[in-house]
Each structure stands twice: as structure tokens, then as C-alpha cells.
Amino acid sequence: MSFQPDNISLREINDQDIDTLMELTGNPDVIKYLPGMIQDRQYAEKWIAGLTSDDHEYMILHGDTIIGECSLTVCNNSGEIGLMLFPEHWRHGYGTETVILLMNMAKELRLQEVTAVTSPKNEACIGLLRKLGFTSQAIGWMLNEGDFNKDLNELFSTVVFHKTIDPENKMEMIK
């Protein structure tokens, strides 16, 4: 599949992207609202090597420059989207374009709904999702192995956003 809107394109992630992926997930501003991101190079290499044609993991490009990473994780008739952009590319519309691309991909895959999970503190992401018609559906916590003995106030809280896919309409850029 090839997707290309006005300003960005997506290409499948590959083993040549490991350094960029490590730079992205090693940036504290990028992962502030994304706990549990791959930060171990060896694990990332194995993860990339294990990706199949059914995995939808992409590098986001503006021209020839990688500006981030995104994904569409499919389970039955549903999908979950995720994206990370380098901070210098925030607030330029690239996140919006990426979500639109992922939603159109989900439609092509005949998914019925898509979710996105973020921190309730991630106001930029929440604004983007709401602008594109996502609604908040649930609040919860993201747990890692060492979190089971922690107080709830110490855990990473999350909010789940949801959007039903309209099979008749393709999402377009909001001007």
C-alpha cells in the first residue's frame, strides 16, 4: 500500500531505520506520554526483524526526511493507531495528516472502528483526535511489570479515544 497526502508519505519500517527509531524513542519529549516505548537497541532490532506484511508499522517522511513513526495495529474488525513525531515537526499538521492516512488505511482494510490511546495530559494529541472526530471512550492506566505494587497516583493514566469508520467517506484534510 502506498499513501501520500500533501506533505507526508509513509513507508514500511525496515532494519535501516534502527538508529532513527532509537533517536525517536530516546527523546524524553517524544516519550513523555508514551511509557514502555522500545529503548533497547537489541530488542528493537528483533522487533523490526519479526515484522510481517500484516504489520502496519511505518516511518513518516516529509520529502526524504524521516520525521516520525506510526502504526495501525489490527485486531479483527478494529484497529489502534499510534504515532510519534520528532519535536521539531510538532504543530505543522503532520500528526493530522498521519492520522488521516491511518484512518484511510483502516477503511481500505475494511475495519469498522479505530482507537487511539494517550495520556490525559497530552493536550495536543487529544485536540488532534477530537478535531478528526474521535470521542473519548474510557480512562485507565498503563501498567508495566514493576507497577503492580505502586499506588494508583504513581501509575501512567490513559484515555482511550474511539472513531467509527464510515465506509462511504474518505477522510480528507481539515483546512
PDB file of C-alpha atoms in Angstrom:
ATOM      1  CA  MET A   1       0.000   0.000   0.000  1.00  0.00           C
ATOM      2  CA  SER A   2       1.196   3.486  -0.805  1.00  0.00           C
ATOM      3  CA  PHE A   3      -0.271   6.559   0.886  1.00  0.00           C
ATOM      4  CA  GLN A   4       0.719  10.123   0.120  1.00  0.00           C
ATOM      5  CA  PRO A   5      -1.162  13.287   1.082  1.00  0.00           C
ATOM      6  CA  ASP A   6       0.028  16.852   0.563  1.00  0.00           C
ATOM      7  CA  ASN A   7       3.048  16.958   2.843  1.00  0.00           C
ATOM      8  CA  ILE A   8       3.995  13.490   4.050  1.00  0.00           C
ATOM      9  CA  SER A   9       4.335   9.907   2.956  1.00  0.00           C
ATOM     10  CA  LEU A  10       4.571   6.616   4.819  1.00  0.00           C
ATOM     11  CA  ARG A  11       6.931   3.764   4.113  1.00  0.00           C
ATOM     12  CA  GLU A  12       7.268   0.446   5.849  1.00  0.00           C
ATOM     13  CA  ILE A  13       9.790   0.444   8.651  1.00  0.00           C
ATOM     14  CA  ASN A  14      12.915  -1.617   7.998  1.00  0.00           C
ATOM     15  CA  ASP A  15      16.218  -2.522   9.627  1.00  0.00           C
ATOM     16  CA  GLN A  16      17.849   0.609   8.172  1.00  0.00           C
ATOM     17  CA  ASP A  17      15.605   2.693  10.462  1.00  0.00           C
ATOM     18  CA  ILE A  18      17.004   1.405  13.749  1.00  0.00           C
ATOM     19  CA  ASP A  19      19.170   4.464  14.504  1.00  0.00           C
ATOM     20  CA  THR A  20      16.321   6.867  13.781  1.00  0.00           C
ATOM     21  CA  LEU A  21      13.895   4.778  15.826  1.00  0.00           C
ATOM     22  CA  MET A  22      16.333   4.759  18.762  1.00  0.00           C
ATOM     23  CA  GLU A  23      16.751   8.534  18.454  1.00  0.00           C
ATOM     24  CA  LEU A  24      12.974   8.980  18.419  1.00  0.00           C
ATOM     25  CA  THR A  25      12.224   6.703  21.388  1.00  0.00           C
ATOM     26  CA  GLY A  26      15.236   8.087  23.262  1.00  0.00           C
ATOM     27  CA  ASN A  27      13.898  11.639  23.119  1.00  0.00           C
ATOM     28  CA  PRO A  28      12.310  12.471  26.503  1.00  0.00           C
ATOM     29  CA  ASP A  29       9.899  14.977  24.907  1.00  0.00           C
ATOM     30  CA  VAL A  30       8.640  12.328  22.464  1.00  0.00           C
ATOM     31  CA  ILE A  31       8.083   9.579  25.036  1.00  0.00           C
ATOM     32  CA  LYS A  32       6.808  11.803  27.854  1.00  0.00           C
ATOM     33  CA  TYR A  33       3.294  10.480  27.194  1.00  0.00           C
ATOM     34  CA  LEU A  34       4.351   7.085  25.804  1.00  0.00           C
ATOM     35  CA  PRO A  35       5.663   4.826  28.568  1.00  0.00           C
ATOM     36  CA  GLY A  36       7.059   1.453  27.646  1.00  0.00           C
ATOM     37  CA  MET A  37       8.445   2.501  24.269  1.00  0.00           C
ATOM     38  CA  ILE A  38      11.283   0.403  22.867  1.00  0.00           C
ATOM     39  CA  GLN A  39      14.536   1.910  24.076  1.00  0.00           C
ATOM     40  CA  ASP A  40      16.715  -1.199  23.920  1.00  0.00           C
ATOM     41  CA  ARG A  41      18.506  -1.404  20.555  1.00  0.00           C
ATOM     42  CA  GLN A  42      18.759  -5.202  20.562  1.00  0.00           C
ATOM     43  CA  TYR A  43      15.037  -5.557  21.304  1.00  0.00           C
ATOM     44  CA  ALA A  44      14.204  -3.025  18.575  1.00  0.00           C
ATOM     45  CA  GLU A  45      16.303  -4.944  16.042  1.00  0.00           C
ATOM     46  CA  LYS A  46      14.464  -8.181  16.877  1.00  0.00           C
ATOM     47  CA  TRP A  47      11.114  -6.383  16.743  1.00  0.00           C
ATOM     48  CA  ILE A  48      11.810  -4.965  13.271  1.00  0.00           C
ATOM     49  CA  ALA A  49      13.137  -8.313  12.019  1.00  0.00           C
ATOM     50  CA  GLY A  50       9.943 -10.000  13.232  1.00  0.00           C
ATOM     51  CA  LEU A  51       7.539  -7.649  11.435  1.00  0.00           C
ATOM     52  CA  THR A  52       5.395  -9.282   8.750  1.00  0.00           C
ATOM     53  CA  SER A  53       3.344  -7.979   5.835  1.00  0.00           C
ATOM     54  CA  ASP A  54       0.338  -7.927   8.191  1.00  0.00           C
ATOM     55  CA  ASP A  55       2.065  -5.443  10.479  1.00  0.00           C
ATOM     56  CA  HIS A  56       1.423  -1.828   9.668  1.00  0.00           C
ATOM     57  CA  GLU A  57       4.469  -0.031  11.060  1.00  0.00           C
ATOM     58  CA  TYR A  58       5.692   2.968   9.104  1.00  0.00           C
ATOM     59  CA  MET A  59       8.221   5.725   9.111  1.00  0.00           C
ATOM     60  CA  ILE A  60       6.674   9.136   8.425  1.00  0.00           C
ATOM     61  CA  LEU A  61       8.558  11.136   5.800  1.00  0.00           C
ATOM     62  CA  HIS A  62       8.451  14.763   4.752  1.00  0.00           C
ATOM     63  CA  GLY A  63      10.265  14.657   1.440  1.00  0.00           C
ATOM     64  CA  ASP A  64      13.283  12.450   2.116  1.00  0.00           C
ATOM     65  CA  THR A  65      13.431  13.332   5.831  1.00  0.00           C
ATOM     66  CA  ILE A  66      12.103  10.924   8.445  1.00  0.00           C
ATOM     67  CA  ILE A  67      10.003  12.966  10.844  1.00  0.00           C
ATOM     68  CA  GLY A  68       8.458  10.174  12.911  1.00  0.00           C
ATOM     69  CA  GLU A  69       6.934   6.704  13.159  1.00  0.00           C
ATOM     70  CA  CYS A  70       3.341   5.486  13.133  1.00  0.00           C
ATOM     71  CA  SER A  71       1.349   2.287  13.283  1.00  0.00           C
ATOM     72  CA  LEU A  72      -2.025   0.709  12.716  1.00  0.00           C
ATOM     73  CA  THR A  73      -2.455  -2.408  14.836  1.00  0.00           C
ATOM     74  CA  VAL A  74      -5.286  -4.593  13.535  1.00  0.00           C
ATOM     75  CA  CYS A  75      -7.356  -6.996  15.618  1.00  0.00           C
ATOM     76  CA  ASN A  76     -10.438  -8.483  13.964  1.00  0.00           C
ATOM     77  CA  ASN A  77     -12.561  -5.556  12.701  1.00  0.00           C
ATOM     78  CA  SER A  78     -10.818  -2.936  14.833  1.00  0.00           C
ATOM     79  CA  GLY A  79      -7.560  -1.071  14.726  1.00  0.00           C
ATOM     80  CA  GLU A  80      -5.452   1.002  17.086  1.00  0.00           C
ATOM     81  CA  ILE A  81      -3.373   3.855  15.752  1.00  0.00           C
ATOM     82  CA  GLY A  82      -0.253   5.368  17.209  1.00  0.00           C
ATOM     83  CA  LEU A  83       2.306   7.934  16.143  1.00  0.00           C
ATOM     84  CA  MET A  84       5.432   9.686  17.291  1.00  0.00           C
ATOM     85  CA  LEU A  85       6.959  12.776  15.707  1.00  0.00           C
ATOM     86  CA  PHE A  86      10.272  14.445  16.393  1.00  0.00           C
ATOM     87  CA  PRO A  87       9.520  17.654  18.383  1.00  0.00           C
ATOM     88  CA  GLU A  88      10.748  19.974  15.617  1.00  0.00           C
ATOM     89  CA  HIS A  89       7.883  18.632  13.482  1.00  0.00           C
ATOM     90  CA  TRP A  90       5.108  19.191  16.040  1.00  0.00           C
ATOM     91  CA  ARG A  91       2.296  21.631  15.257  1.00  0.00           C
ATOM     92  CA  HIS A  92       2.872  21.657  11.486  1.00  0.00           C
ATOM     93  CA  GLY A  93      -0.110  19.449  10.582  1.00  0.00           C
ATOM     94  CA  TYR A  94       1.951  16.267  10.151  1.00  0.00           C
ATOM     95  CA  GLY A  95       0.174  14.487  13.003  1.00  0.00           C
ATOM     96  CA  THR A  96      -3.202  15.310  11.491  1.00  0.00           C
ATOM     97  CA  GLU A  97      -2.102  14.085   8.062  1.00  0.00           C
ATOM     98  CA  THR A  98      -0.698  10.909   9.593  1.00  0.00           C
ATOM     99  CA  VAL A  99      -3.924  10.094  11.433  1.00  0.00           C
ATOM    100  CA  ILE A 100      -5.913  10.732   8.252  1.00  0.00           C
ATOM    101  CA  LEU A 101      -3.632   8.370   6.339  1.00  0.00           C
ATOM    102  CA  LEU A 102      -4.006   5.704   9.016  1.00  0.00           C
ATOM    103  CA  MET A 103      -7.796   6.127   9.068  1.00  0.00           C
ATOM    104  CA  ASN A 104      -7.986   5.799   5.280  1.00  0.00           C
ATOM    105  CA  MET A 105      -5.774   2.714   5.512  1.00  0.00           C
ATOM    106  CA  ALA A 106      -8.131   1.279   8.143  1.00  0.00           C
ATOM    107  CA  LYS A 107     -11.039   1.921   5.786  1.00  0.00           C
ATOM    108  CA  GLU A 108      -9.222   0.128   2.941  1.00  0.00           C
ATOM    109  CA  LEU A 109      -8.681  -2.802   5.309  1.00  0.00           C
ATOM    110  CA  ARG A 110     -12.455  -2.748   5.967  1.00  0.00           C
ATOM    111  CA  LEU A 111     -12.059  -2.084   9.671  1.00  0.00           C
ATOM    112  CA  GLN A 112     -15.167  -0.881  11.466  1.00  0.00           C
ATOM    113  CA  GLU A 113     -13.549   1.234  14.168  1.00  0.00           C
ATOM    114  CA  VAL A 114     -10.249   2.669  15.303  1.00  0.00           C
ATOM    115  CA  THR A 115      -8.970   3.593  18.747  1.00  0.00           C
ATOM    116  CA  ALA A 116      -6.066   5.705  19.956  1.00  0.00           C
ATOM    117  CA  VAL A 117      -4.631   5.767  23.481  1.00  0.00           C
ATOM    118  CA  THR A 118      -2.881   8.746  25.034  1.00  0.00           C
ATOM    119  CA  SER A 119      -2.263  10.456  28.347  1.00  0.00           C
ATOM    120  CA  PRO A 120      -4.980  12.831  29.576  1.00  0.00           C
ATOM    121  CA  LYS A 121      -2.115  15.346  29.893  1.00  0.00           C
ATOM    122  CA  ASN A 122      -1.281  15.161  26.165  1.00  0.00           C
ATOM    123  CA  GLU A 123      -3.431  18.110  25.152  1.00  0.00           C
ATOM    124  CA  ALA A 124      -2.024  18.344  21.614  1.00  0.00           C
ATOM    125  CA  CYS A 125      -2.872  14.718  20.829  1.00  0.00           C
ATOM    126  CA  ILE A 126      -6.310  15.000  22.410  1.00  0.00           C
ATOM    127  CA  GLY A 127      -7.032  18.129  20.361  1.00  0.00           C
ATOM    128  CA  LEU A 128      -5.909  16.409  17.162  1.00  0.00           C
ATOM    129  CA  LEU A 129      -8.082  13.347  17.811  1.00  0.00           C
ATOM    130  CA  ARG A 130     -11.143  15.434  18.697  1.00  0.00           C
ATOM    131  CA  LYS A 131     -10.640  17.600  15.593  1.00  0.00           C
ATOM    132  CA  LEU A 132     -10.787  14.430  13.490  1.00  0.00           C
ATOM    133  CA  GLY A 133     -13.983  13.185  15.132  1.00  0.00           C
ATOM    134  CA  PHE A 134     -12.633  10.818  17.771  1.00  0.00           C
ATOM    135  CA  THR A 135     -14.507  10.738  21.063  1.00  0.00           C
ATOM    136  CA  SER A 136     -13.187   9.742  24.479  1.00  0.00           C
ATOM    137  CA  GLN A 137     -14.421   6.321  25.439  1.00  0.00           C
ATOM    138  CA  ALA A 138     -12.567   5.155  28.554  1.00  0.00           C
ATOM    139  CA  ILE A 139      -9.999   6.125  31.146  1.00  0.00           C
ATOM    140  CA  GLY A 140      -7.477   3.677  32.536  1.00  0.00           C
ATOM    141  CA  TRP A 141      -3.862   3.042  33.451  1.00  0.00           C
ATOM    142  CA  MET A 142      -0.946   1.646  31.525  1.00  0.00           C
ATOM    143  CA  LEU A 143       0.938  -0.920  33.599  1.00  0.00           C
ATOM    144  CA  ASN A 144       4.412  -2.367  33.294  1.00  0.00           C
ATOM    145  CA  GLU A 145       5.650  -5.382  35.272  1.00  0.00           C
ATOM    146  CA  GLY A 146       7.048  -3.279  38.107  1.00  0.00           C
ATOM    147  CA  ASP A 147       3.840  -1.276  38.525  1.00  0.00           C
ATOM    148  CA  PHE A 148       1.703  -3.831  40.341  1.00  0.00           C
ATOM    149  CA  ASN A 149       2.816  -2.696  43.789  1.00  0.00           C
ATOM    150  CA  LYS A 150       2.517   1.030  43.054  1.00  0.00           C
ATOM    151  CA  ASP A 151      -0.165   3.382  44.294  1.00  0.00           C
ATOM    152  CA  LEU A 152      -2.674   4.444  41.596  1.00  0.00           C
ATOM    153  CA  ASN A 153      -1.324   8.001  41.752  1.00  0.00           C
ATOM    154  CA  GLU A 154       2.067   6.713  40.603  1.00  0.00           C
ATOM    155  CA  LEU A 155       0.738   4.932  37.509  1.00  0.00           C
ATOM    156  CA  PHE A 156       0.562   6.316  33.976  1.00  0.00           C
ATOM    157  CA  SER A 157      -3.066   7.252  33.331  1.00  0.00           C
ATOM    158  CA  THR A 158      -4.533   6.924  29.850  1.00  0.00           C
ATOM    159  CA  VAL A 159      -7.601   7.909  27.919  1.00  0.00           C
ATOM    160  CA  VAL A 160      -8.929   5.820  25.034  1.00  0.00           C
ATOM    161  CA  PHE A 161     -10.387   7.612  22.019  1.00  0.00           C
ATOM    162  CA  HIS A 162     -12.684   5.925  19.510  1.00  0.00           C
ATOM    163  CA  LYS A 163     -13.921   6.596  15.987  1.00  0.00           C
ATOM    164  CA  THR A 164     -16.299   4.514  13.899  1.00  0.00           C
ATOM    165  CA  ILE A 165     -15.208   4.261  10.277  1.00  0.00           C
ATOM    166  CA  ASP A 166     -17.741   5.464   7.734  1.00  0.00           C
ATOM    167  CA  PRO A 167     -17.282   3.119   4.741  1.00  0.00           C
ATOM    168  CA  GLU A 168     -18.796   5.720   2.387  1.00  0.00           C
ATOM    169  CA  ASN A 169     -16.496   8.646   3.113  1.00  0.00           C
ATOM    170  CA  LYS A 170     -12.756   9.002   2.799  1.00  0.00           C
ATOM    171  CA  MET A 171     -11.190  11.279   5.418  1.00  0.00           C
ATOM    172  CA  GLU A 172      -9.770  14.470   3.983  1.00  0.00           C
ATOM    173  CA  MET A 173      -7.513  17.165   5.349  1.00  0.00           C
ATOM    174  CA  ILE A 174      -9.340  19.675   7.500  1.00  0.00           C
ATOM    175  CA  LYS A 175      -8.444  23.146   6.316  1.00  0.00           C
TER     176      LYS A 175
END
